[in-house]
Amino acid sequence: MYLWRAVDAEGEVLDLLVQPRRDKKAALRLLRKLIKKLGSAPGELVTDKLGSYGAARRELQLSCRHEQGLRTNNRAENSHQPIRRRERKQQGFKSPGSAQRFVSMHAAVQNTFYLQRHLISRRTLRQFRAEAAGAWQTATAAA
């Protein structure tokens, strides 16, 4: 199972997809899903050196800049780490469906609570955390 993630410049997870292979078909599926969700094509595509990204970009005729290489996609790779740690604790996922359900919920929670603490003051951080906790309480009370 491979986890495909689209992450913006600030580290927020835009979209994710669990696929059995790392091929052009999987890359196309992620890019189409992302374009449909955002309503427009990305301005820049930063990936590792996997060839299927370029093939999918050519097939979709995206005119955005495609940057690939060593350490250029660290933001996406680092956003994998909490999920990989959780996966190891659970001894892997039983099925691709359970993995997709878990990572979808994990991304929503992470986007709510993940703050770049090193960029903001402590007072602002407290305010953001209070807002996130309020949003979380509202969301869980409805369920």
PDB file of C-alpha atoms in Angstrom:
ATOM      1  CA  MET A   1       0.000   0.000   0.000  1.00  0.00           C
ATOM      2  CA  TYR A   2       1.263   3.439  -0.923  1.00  0.00           C
ATOM      3  CA  LEU A   3       0.112   6.689   0.597  1.00  0.00           C
ATOM      4  CA  TRP A   4      -0.136   9.550  -1.896  1.00  0.00           C
ATOM      5  CA  ARG A   5      -0.379  12.989  -0.265  1.00  0.00           C
ATOM      6  CA  ALA A   6      -0.816  16.500  -1.600  1.00  0.00           C
ATOM      7  CA  VAL A   7       0.550  19.071   0.836  1.00  0.00           C
ATOM      8  CA  ASP A   8       0.563  22.853   0.379  1.00  0.00           C
ATOM      9  CA  ALA A   9       3.484  25.194   1.075  1.00  0.00           C
ATOM     10  CA  GLU A  10       2.453  25.605   4.719  1.00  0.00           C
ATOM     11  CA  GLY A  11       2.283  21.868   5.432  1.00  0.00           C
ATOM     12  CA  GLU A  12      -1.501  21.534   5.379  1.00  0.00           C
ATOM     13  CA  VAL A  13      -2.743  18.290   3.841  1.00  0.00           C
ATOM     14  CA  LEU A  14      -4.827  19.092   0.758  1.00  0.00           C
ATOM     15  CA  ASP A  15      -5.679  15.566  -0.277  1.00  0.00           C
ATOM     16  CA  LEU A  16      -4.547  11.998   0.193  1.00  0.00           C
ATOM     17  CA  LEU A  17      -5.105   8.652  -1.406  1.00  0.00           C
ATOM     18  CA  VAL A  18      -4.143   5.066  -0.578  1.00  0.00           C
ATOM     19  CA  GLN A  19      -3.195   3.051  -3.669  1.00  0.00           C
ATOM     20  CA  PRO A  20      -1.776  -0.443  -4.196  1.00  0.00           C
ATOM     21  CA  ARG A  21       0.851   0.746  -6.722  1.00  0.00           C
ATOM     22  CA  ARG A  22       3.100   3.710  -7.474  1.00  0.00           C
ATOM     23  CA  ASP A  23       2.296   4.088 -11.149  1.00  0.00           C
ATOM     24  CA  LYS A  24       0.901   6.598 -13.630  1.00  0.00           C
ATOM     25  CA  LYS A  25      -2.684   5.531 -12.954  1.00  0.00           C
ATOM     26  CA  ALA A  26      -2.338   6.263  -9.225  1.00  0.00           C
ATOM     27  CA  ALA A  27      -0.653   9.622  -9.896  1.00  0.00           C
ATOM     28  CA  LEU A  28      -3.444  10.544 -12.323  1.00  0.00           C
ATOM     29  CA  ARG A  29      -6.081   9.620  -9.764  1.00  0.00           C
ATOM     30  CA  LEU A  30      -4.493  11.834  -7.094  1.00  0.00           C
ATOM     31  CA  LEU A  31      -3.981  14.799  -9.435  1.00  0.00           C
ATOM     32  CA  ARG A  32      -7.523  14.582 -10.823  1.00  0.00           C
ATOM     33  CA  LYS A  33      -8.963  14.354  -7.311  1.00  0.00           C
ATOM     34  CA  LEU A  34      -6.871  17.330  -6.209  1.00  0.00           C
ATOM     35  CA  ILE A  35      -7.823  19.487  -9.209  1.00  0.00           C
ATOM     36  CA  LYS A  36     -11.502  18.645  -8.734  1.00  0.00           C
ATOM     37  CA  LYS A  37     -11.339  19.487  -5.022  1.00  0.00           C
ATOM     38  CA  LEU A  38      -9.426  22.759  -5.444  1.00  0.00           C
ATOM     39  CA  GLY A  39     -11.152  23.843  -8.648  1.00  0.00           C
ATOM     40  CA  SER A  40      -7.889  24.694 -10.406  1.00  0.00           C
ATOM     41  CA  ALA A  41      -4.537  23.201 -11.303  1.00  0.00           C
ATOM     42  CA  PRO A  42      -1.613  23.659  -8.901  1.00  0.00           C
ATOM     43  CA  GLY A  43       0.829  26.483  -9.544  1.00  0.00           C
ATOM     44  CA  GLU A  44       3.827  24.306  -8.745  1.00  0.00           C
ATOM     45  CA  LEU A  45       4.309  20.556  -8.425  1.00  0.00           C
ATOM     46  CA  VAL A  46       7.113  19.363  -6.128  1.00  0.00           C
ATOM     47  CA  THR A  47       7.707  15.603  -6.132  1.00  0.00           C
ATOM     48  CA  ASP A  48      10.343  12.963  -5.738  1.00  0.00           C
ATOM     49  CA  LYS A  49      11.968  11.551  -8.869  1.00  0.00           C
ATOM     50  CA  LEU A  50       9.275   8.976  -9.599  1.00  0.00           C
ATOM     51  CA  GLY A  51       8.545   9.051 -13.330  1.00  0.00           C
ATOM     52  CA  SER A  52       4.803   8.561 -12.997  1.00  0.00           C
ATOM     53  CA  TYR A  53       4.351  12.134 -11.730  1.00  0.00           C
ATOM     54  CA  GLY A  54       5.755  13.565 -14.953  1.00  0.00           C
ATOM     55  CA  ALA A  55       3.703  11.161 -17.075  1.00  0.00           C
ATOM     56  CA  ALA A  56       0.502  12.121 -15.240  1.00  0.00           C
ATOM     57  CA  ARG A  57       1.350  15.816 -15.565  1.00  0.00           C
ATOM     58  CA  ARG A  58       1.863  15.437 -19.321  1.00  0.00           C
ATOM     59  CA  GLU A  59      -1.364  13.480 -19.764  1.00  0.00           C
ATOM     60  CA  LEU A  60      -3.373  16.105 -17.868  1.00  0.00           C
ATOM     61  CA  GLN A  61      -1.522  18.814 -19.831  1.00  0.00           C
ATOM     62  CA  LEU A  62      -0.663  20.793 -16.717  1.00  0.00           C
ATOM     63  CA  SER A  63       1.450  23.851 -17.427  1.00  0.00           C
ATOM     64  CA  CYS A  64       2.692  24.248 -13.849  1.00  0.00           C
ATOM     65  CA  ARG A  65       6.371  24.066 -12.975  1.00  0.00           C
ATOM     66  CA  HIS A  66       7.448  20.574 -11.915  1.00  0.00           C
ATOM     67  CA  GLU A  67      10.328  20.555  -9.470  1.00  0.00           C
ATOM     68  CA  GLN A  68      11.818  17.247  -8.461  1.00  0.00           C
ATOM     69  CA  GLY A  69      14.961  16.168  -6.774  1.00  0.00           C
ATOM     70  CA  LEU A  70      16.695  15.441  -3.529  1.00  0.00           C
ATOM     71  CA  ARG A  71      15.201  17.180  -0.472  1.00  0.00           C
ATOM     72  CA  THR A  72      12.724  19.231  -2.510  1.00  0.00           C
ATOM     73  CA  ASN A  73       9.698  17.272  -1.296  1.00  0.00           C
ATOM     74  CA  ASN A  74      10.640  17.144   2.401  1.00  0.00           C
ATOM     75  CA  ARG A  75       7.368  18.801   3.438  1.00  0.00           C
ATOM     76  CA  ALA A  76       5.313  15.917   2.015  1.00  0.00           C
ATOM     77  CA  GLU A  77       7.725  13.280   3.292  1.00  0.00           C
ATOM     78  CA  ASN A  78       7.698  14.736   6.806  1.00  0.00           C
ATOM     79  CA  SER A  79       3.905  14.841   6.849  1.00  0.00           C
ATOM     80  CA  HIS A  80       3.997  11.037   6.357  1.00  0.00           C
ATOM     81  CA  GLN A  81       5.831  10.444   9.629  1.00  0.00           C
ATOM     82  CA  PRO A  82       2.928  10.583  12.136  1.00  0.00           C
ATOM     83  CA  ILE A  83       0.893   8.187   9.992  1.00  0.00           C
ATOM     84  CA  ARG A  84       3.809   5.782   9.579  1.00  0.00           C
ATOM     85  CA  ARG A  85       4.396   5.774  13.359  1.00  0.00           C
ATOM     86  CA  ARG A  86       0.719   5.056  13.971  1.00  0.00           C
ATOM     87  CA  GLU A  87       0.749   2.327  11.321  1.00  0.00           C
ATOM     88  CA  ARG A  88       3.705   0.596  12.999  1.00  0.00           C
ATOM     89  CA  LYS A  89       1.935   0.669  16.373  1.00  0.00           C
ATOM     90  CA  GLN A  90      -1.118  -0.950  14.802  1.00  0.00           C
ATOM     91  CA  GLN A  91       1.069  -3.528  13.002  1.00  0.00           C
ATOM     92  CA  GLY A  92      -0.123  -2.243   9.643  1.00  0.00           C
ATOM     93  CA  PHE A  93      -3.611  -1.741   8.311  1.00  0.00           C
ATOM     94  CA  LYS A  94      -5.863  -4.711   7.614  1.00  0.00           C
ATOM     95  CA  SER A  95      -7.061  -3.422   4.242  1.00  0.00           C
ATOM     96  CA  PRO A  96      -6.627  -0.458   1.901  1.00  0.00           C
ATOM     97  CA  GLY A  97     -10.140   0.675   2.853  1.00  0.00           C
ATOM     98  CA  SER A  98      -9.320   0.857   6.550  1.00  0.00           C
ATOM     99  CA  ALA A  99      -6.095   2.703   5.728  1.00  0.00           C
ATOM    100  CA  GLN A 100      -7.999   5.231   3.582  1.00  0.00           C
ATOM    101  CA  ARG A 101     -10.567   5.836   6.333  1.00  0.00           C
ATOM    102  CA  PHE A 102      -7.856   6.297   8.952  1.00  0.00           C
ATOM    103  CA  VAL A 103      -5.656   8.659   6.935  1.00  0.00           C
ATOM    104  CA  SER A 104      -8.665  10.767   5.878  1.00  0.00           C
ATOM    105  CA  MET A 105      -9.659  11.339   9.490  1.00  0.00           C
ATOM    106  CA  HIS A 106      -6.052  11.781  10.593  1.00  0.00           C
ATOM    107  CA  ALA A 107      -5.506  14.493   7.975  1.00  0.00           C
ATOM    108  CA  ALA A 108      -8.625  16.375   9.067  1.00  0.00           C
ATOM    109  CA  VAL A 109      -7.566  16.288  12.717  1.00  0.00           C
ATOM    110  CA  GLN A 110      -3.963  17.164  11.906  1.00  0.00           C
ATOM    111  CA  ASN A 111      -5.023  20.151   9.787  1.00  0.00           C
ATOM    112  CA  THR A 112      -7.156  21.378  12.697  1.00  0.00           C
ATOM    113  CA  PHE A 113      -4.484  21.094  15.386  1.00  0.00           C
ATOM    114  CA  TYR A 114      -1.174  21.361  13.499  1.00  0.00           C
ATOM    115  CA  LEU A 115       0.335  24.789  14.007  1.00  0.00           C
ATOM    116  CA  GLN A 116       3.747  26.007  12.991  1.00  0.00           C
ATOM    117  CA  ARG A 117       4.733  27.062  16.496  1.00  0.00           C
ATOM    118  CA  HIS A 118       8.118  28.376  15.500  1.00  0.00           C
ATOM    119  CA  LEU A 119       6.508  31.056  13.308  1.00  0.00           C
ATOM    120  CA  ILE A 120       4.051  32.582  15.800  1.00  0.00           C
ATOM    121  CA  SER A 121       4.102  34.080  19.279  1.00  0.00           C
ATOM    122  CA  ARG A 122       2.938  32.179  22.344  1.00  0.00           C
ATOM    123  CA  ARG A 123      -0.129  34.415  22.743  1.00  0.00           C
ATOM    124  CA  THR A 124      -1.190  33.764  19.137  1.00  0.00           C
ATOM    125  CA  LEU A 125      -0.557  30.044  19.580  1.00  0.00           C
ATOM    126  CA  ARG A 126      -2.869  29.958  22.611  1.00  0.00           C
ATOM    127  CA  GLN A 127      -5.571  31.727  20.619  1.00  0.00           C
ATOM    128  CA  PHE A 128      -5.242  29.341  17.663  1.00  0.00           C
ATOM    129  CA  ARG A 129      -5.313  26.308  19.955  1.00  0.00           C
ATOM    130  CA  ALA A 130      -8.437  27.581  21.712  1.00  0.00           C
ATOM    131  CA  GLU A 131     -10.138  28.071  18.328  1.00  0.00           C
ATOM    132  CA  ALA A 132      -9.080  24.575  17.227  1.00  0.00           C
ATOM    133  CA  ALA A 133     -10.385  23.057  20.464  1.00  0.00           C
ATOM    134  CA  GLY A 134     -13.689  24.889  19.996  1.00  0.00           C
ATOM    135  CA  ALA A 135     -13.982  23.638  16.424  1.00  0.00           C
ATOM    136  CA  TRP A 136     -13.166  20.105  17.598  1.00  0.00           C
ATOM    137  CA  GLN A 137     -15.797  20.269  20.356  1.00  0.00           C
ATOM    138  CA  THR A 138     -18.407  21.467  17.868  1.00  0.00           C
ATOM    139  CA  ALA A 139     -17.524  18.715  15.391  1.00  0.00           C
ATOM    140  CA  THR A 140     -17.556  15.916  17.965  1.00  0.00           C
ATOM    141  CA  ALA A 141     -20.748  17.137  19.654  1.00  0.00           C
ATOM    142  CA  ALA A 142     -22.610  16.876  16.342  1.00  0.00           C
ATOM    143  CA  ALA A 143     -21.498  13.259  15.858  1.00  0.00           C
TER     144      ALA A 143
END
